[in-house]
Short mmCIF file of C-alpha atoms in Angstrom, two decimals:
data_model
loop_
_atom_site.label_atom_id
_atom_site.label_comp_id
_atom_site.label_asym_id
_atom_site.label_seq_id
_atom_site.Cartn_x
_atom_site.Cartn_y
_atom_site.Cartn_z
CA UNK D 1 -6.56 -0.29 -0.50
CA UNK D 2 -3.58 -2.69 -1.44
CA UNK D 3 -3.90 -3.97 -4.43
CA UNK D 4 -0.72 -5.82 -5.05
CA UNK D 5 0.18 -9.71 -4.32
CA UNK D 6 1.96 -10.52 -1.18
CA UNK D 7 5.11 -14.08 -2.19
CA UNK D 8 5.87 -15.88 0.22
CA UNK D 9 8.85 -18.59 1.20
CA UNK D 10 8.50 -21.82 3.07
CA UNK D 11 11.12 -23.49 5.17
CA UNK D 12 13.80 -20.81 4.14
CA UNK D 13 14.81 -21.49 8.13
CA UNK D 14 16.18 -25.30 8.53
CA UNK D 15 15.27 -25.09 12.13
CA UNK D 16 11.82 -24.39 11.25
CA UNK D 17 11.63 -26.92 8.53
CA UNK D 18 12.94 -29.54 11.35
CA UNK D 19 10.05 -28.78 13.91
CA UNK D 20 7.23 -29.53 11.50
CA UNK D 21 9.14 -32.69 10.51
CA UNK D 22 9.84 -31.13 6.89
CA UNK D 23 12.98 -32.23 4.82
CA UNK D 24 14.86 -28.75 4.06
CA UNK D 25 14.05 -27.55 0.35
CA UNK D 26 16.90 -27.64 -2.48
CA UNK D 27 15.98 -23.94 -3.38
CA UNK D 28 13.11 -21.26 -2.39
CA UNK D 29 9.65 -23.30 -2.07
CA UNK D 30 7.25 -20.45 -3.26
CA UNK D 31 3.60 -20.02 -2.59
CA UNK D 32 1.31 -16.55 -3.52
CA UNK D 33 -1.30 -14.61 -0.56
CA UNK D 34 -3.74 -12.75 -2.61
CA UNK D 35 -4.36 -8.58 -1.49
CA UNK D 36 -7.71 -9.95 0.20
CA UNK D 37 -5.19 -11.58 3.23
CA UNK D 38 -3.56 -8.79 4.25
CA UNK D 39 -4.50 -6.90 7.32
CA UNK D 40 -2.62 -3.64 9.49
CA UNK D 41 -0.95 -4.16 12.41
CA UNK D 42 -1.22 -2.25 14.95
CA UNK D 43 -4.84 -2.88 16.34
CA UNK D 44 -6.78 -6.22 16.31
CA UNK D 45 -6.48 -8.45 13.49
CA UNK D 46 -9.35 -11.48 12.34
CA UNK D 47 -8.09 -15.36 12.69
CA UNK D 48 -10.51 -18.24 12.01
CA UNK D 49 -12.26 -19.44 14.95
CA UNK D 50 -9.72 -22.34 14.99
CA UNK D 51 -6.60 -23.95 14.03
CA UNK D 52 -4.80 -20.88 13.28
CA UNK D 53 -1.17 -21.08 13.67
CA UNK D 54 0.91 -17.91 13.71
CA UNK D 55 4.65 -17.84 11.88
CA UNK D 56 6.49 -14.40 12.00
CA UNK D 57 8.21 -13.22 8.76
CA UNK D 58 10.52 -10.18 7.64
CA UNK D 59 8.43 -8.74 5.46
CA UNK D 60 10.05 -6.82 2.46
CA UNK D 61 8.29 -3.84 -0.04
CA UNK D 62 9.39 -4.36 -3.45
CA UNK D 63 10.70 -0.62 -4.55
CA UNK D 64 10.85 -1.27 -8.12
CA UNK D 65 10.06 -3.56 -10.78
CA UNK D 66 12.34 -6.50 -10.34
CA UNK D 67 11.96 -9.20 -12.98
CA UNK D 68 14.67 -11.95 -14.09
CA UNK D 69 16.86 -9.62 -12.16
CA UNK D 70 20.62 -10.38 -10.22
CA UNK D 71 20.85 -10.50 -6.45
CA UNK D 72 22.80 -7.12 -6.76
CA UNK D 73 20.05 -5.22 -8.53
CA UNK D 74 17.80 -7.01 -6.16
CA UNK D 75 19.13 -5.72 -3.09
CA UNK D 76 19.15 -2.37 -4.81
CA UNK D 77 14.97 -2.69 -5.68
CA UNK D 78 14.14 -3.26 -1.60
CA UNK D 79 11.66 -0.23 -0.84
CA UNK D 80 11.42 -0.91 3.19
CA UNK D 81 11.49 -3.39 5.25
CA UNK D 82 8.83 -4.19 8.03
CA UNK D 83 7.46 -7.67 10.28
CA UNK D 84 4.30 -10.09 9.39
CA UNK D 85 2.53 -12.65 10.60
CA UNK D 86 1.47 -15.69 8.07
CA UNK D 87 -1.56 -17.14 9.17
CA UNK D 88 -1.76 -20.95 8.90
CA UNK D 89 -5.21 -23.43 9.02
CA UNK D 90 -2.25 -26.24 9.86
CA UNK D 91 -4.26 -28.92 10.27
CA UNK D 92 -5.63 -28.40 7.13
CA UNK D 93 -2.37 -27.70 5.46
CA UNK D 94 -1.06 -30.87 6.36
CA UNK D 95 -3.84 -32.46 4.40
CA UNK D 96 -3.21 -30.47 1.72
CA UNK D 97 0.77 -31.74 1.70
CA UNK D 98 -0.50 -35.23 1.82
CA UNK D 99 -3.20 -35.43 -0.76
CA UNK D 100 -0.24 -33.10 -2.74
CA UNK D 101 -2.53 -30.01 -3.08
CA UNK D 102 -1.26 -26.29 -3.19
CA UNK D 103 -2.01 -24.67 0.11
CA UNK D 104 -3.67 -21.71 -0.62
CA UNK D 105 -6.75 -22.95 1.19
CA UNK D 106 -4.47 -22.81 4.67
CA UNK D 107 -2.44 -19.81 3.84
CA UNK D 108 -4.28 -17.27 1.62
CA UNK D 109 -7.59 -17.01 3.55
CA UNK D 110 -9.16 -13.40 4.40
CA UNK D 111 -7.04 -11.78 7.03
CA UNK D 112 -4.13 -14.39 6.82
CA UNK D 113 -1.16 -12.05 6.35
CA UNK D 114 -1.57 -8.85 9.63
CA UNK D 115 1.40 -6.85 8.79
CA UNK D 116 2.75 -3.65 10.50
CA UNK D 117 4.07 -0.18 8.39
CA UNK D 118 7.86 -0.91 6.71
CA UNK D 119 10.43 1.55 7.23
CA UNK D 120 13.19 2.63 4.84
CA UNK D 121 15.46 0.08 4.37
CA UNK D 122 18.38 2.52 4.85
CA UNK D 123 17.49 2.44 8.14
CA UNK D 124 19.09 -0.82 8.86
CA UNK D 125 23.25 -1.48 8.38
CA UNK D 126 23.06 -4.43 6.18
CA UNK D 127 19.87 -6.93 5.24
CA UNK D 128 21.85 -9.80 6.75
CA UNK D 129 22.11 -8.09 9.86
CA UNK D 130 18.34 -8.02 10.48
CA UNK D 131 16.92 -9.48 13.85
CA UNK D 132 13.10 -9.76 15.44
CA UNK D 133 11.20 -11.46 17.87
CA UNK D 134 7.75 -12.28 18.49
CA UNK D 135 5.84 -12.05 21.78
CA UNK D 136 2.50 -14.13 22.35
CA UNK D 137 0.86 -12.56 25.62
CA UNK D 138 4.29 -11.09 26.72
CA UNK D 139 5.68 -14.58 26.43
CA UNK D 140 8.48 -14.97 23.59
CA UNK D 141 7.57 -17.13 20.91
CA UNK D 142 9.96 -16.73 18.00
CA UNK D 143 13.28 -15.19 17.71
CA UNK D 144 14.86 -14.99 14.05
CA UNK D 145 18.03 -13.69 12.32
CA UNK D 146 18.39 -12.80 8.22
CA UNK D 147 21.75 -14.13 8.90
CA UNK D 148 20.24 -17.06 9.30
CA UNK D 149 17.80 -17.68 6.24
CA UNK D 150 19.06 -20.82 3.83
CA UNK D 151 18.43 -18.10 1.25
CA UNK D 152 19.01 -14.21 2.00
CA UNK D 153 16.66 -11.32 0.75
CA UNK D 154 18.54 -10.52 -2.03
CA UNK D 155 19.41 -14.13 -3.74
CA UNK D 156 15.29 -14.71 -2.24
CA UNK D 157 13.77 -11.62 -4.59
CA UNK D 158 16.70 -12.10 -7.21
CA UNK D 159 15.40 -15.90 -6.97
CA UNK D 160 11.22 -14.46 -6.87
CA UNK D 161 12.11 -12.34 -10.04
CA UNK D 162 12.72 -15.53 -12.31
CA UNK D 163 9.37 -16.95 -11.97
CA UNK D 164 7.08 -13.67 -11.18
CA UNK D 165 7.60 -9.99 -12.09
CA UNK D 166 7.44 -8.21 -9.08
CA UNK D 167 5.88 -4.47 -8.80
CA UNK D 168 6.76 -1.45 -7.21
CA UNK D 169 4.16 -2.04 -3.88
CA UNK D 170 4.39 -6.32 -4.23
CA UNK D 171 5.68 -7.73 -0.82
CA UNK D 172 7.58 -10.64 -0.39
CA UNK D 173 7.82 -12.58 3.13
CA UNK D 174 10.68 -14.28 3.94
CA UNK D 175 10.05 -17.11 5.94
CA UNK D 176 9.47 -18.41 9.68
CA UNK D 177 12.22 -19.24 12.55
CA UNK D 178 11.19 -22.04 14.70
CA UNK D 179 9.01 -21.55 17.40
CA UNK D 180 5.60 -21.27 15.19
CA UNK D 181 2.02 -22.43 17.21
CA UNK D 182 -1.65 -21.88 17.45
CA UNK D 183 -3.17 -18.47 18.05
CA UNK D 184 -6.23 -18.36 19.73
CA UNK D 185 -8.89 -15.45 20.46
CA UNK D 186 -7.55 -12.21 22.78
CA UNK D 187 -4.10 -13.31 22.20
CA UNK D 188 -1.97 -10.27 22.42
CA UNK D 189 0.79 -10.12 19.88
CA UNK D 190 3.78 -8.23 19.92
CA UNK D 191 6.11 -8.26 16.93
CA UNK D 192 9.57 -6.67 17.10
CA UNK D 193 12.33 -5.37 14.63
CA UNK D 194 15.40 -5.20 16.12
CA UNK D 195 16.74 -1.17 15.67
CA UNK D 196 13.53 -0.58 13.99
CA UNK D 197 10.05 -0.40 15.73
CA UNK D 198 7.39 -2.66 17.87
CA UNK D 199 3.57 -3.29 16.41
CA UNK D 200 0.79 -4.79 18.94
CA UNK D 201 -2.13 -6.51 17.92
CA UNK D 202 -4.87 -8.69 19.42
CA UNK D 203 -6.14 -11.85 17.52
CA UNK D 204 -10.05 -11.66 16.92
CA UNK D 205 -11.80 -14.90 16.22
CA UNK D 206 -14.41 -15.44 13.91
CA UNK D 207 -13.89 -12.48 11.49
CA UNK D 208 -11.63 -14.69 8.76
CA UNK D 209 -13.04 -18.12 7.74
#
């Protein structure tokens, strides 16, 4: 059973930022998913009954401990790298935002981070090159590019590492391309890494609250 915490980065695409009418943030905006959220990709995978929104994220395993750490010793601490989905209650996150509360109550909920196996990140050329798409019952939904993040994976975990130790095992997601929307029950979801692999999954209401 995972045990470890899962960070996580808001508005690290401008585009996305735009589309929820969000001003772009002056550096990482940070929020925490406890071990409780995550579930595996492939198979099906719980979302409350409603106002779920999906938002595809390069996911990235932590290989080492990284704390207070440099971008280069950063890059040099990435275990694997693999695709997730972070689960939003956005209607109830944008009441959060207004009444100025964290969002943990929208984002952290049982079952709000599915997630697929990570492969080596040797496999891939260069982090900056990465590239992956979502698919929401075979229709494409989301469509992002490391190249371009406001903040790249290692500046984001060399950033993390300044504020929270992270752990050999700790994941940190890296933020949603535009294109995010509402998942509903026997949605089929297909999540792509470009060079890497494909994970299916079909949303199951009622199982997360």
């Amino acid at each position: 059973m995972y045990t470890g915490k899962i960070v996580c980065v808001g508005r690290n695409y401008a585009a996305h930022a735009r589309e929820l009418n969000n001003p772009v943030p002056e550096s990482p905006l940070l929020f925490i998913k406890p071990a409780t959220s995550l579930s595996v990709l492939p198979g099906d995978f719980p979302i409350p009954a409603s106002d779920c929104h999906y938002e595809a994220e390069i996911a990235v395993s932590v290989g080492r401990t990284l704390s207070k750490v440099s971008a280069i010793d950063a890059q040099q601490g990435v275990g694997g790298i693999g695709l997730a989905l972070d689960l939003t209650k956005r209607a109830l996150q944008s009441e959060l935002k207004a009444q100025g509360h964290p969002w943990e109550l929208a984002k952290a909920f049982d079952g709000a981070c599915p997630m697929g196996p990570f492969l080596a990140a040797d496999s891939f050329s260069a982090l900056d090159k990465l590239e992956f798409t979502l698919h929401v019952n075979d229709q494409l939904r989301q469509h992002g590019r490391s190249a371009d993040m406001l903040v790249g994976i290692p500046e984001l975990l060399a950033y993390v590492s300044q504020h929270f130790t992270l752990r050999e095992g700790d994941i940190v997601l890296t933020g949603t391309p535009q294109g995010v929307g509402e998942l509903h029950h026997g949605d089929r979801i297909r999540l792509e890494l470009m060079g890497g692999s494909v994970w299916h999954g079909t949303a199951k209401s009622g199982d997360a609250s």
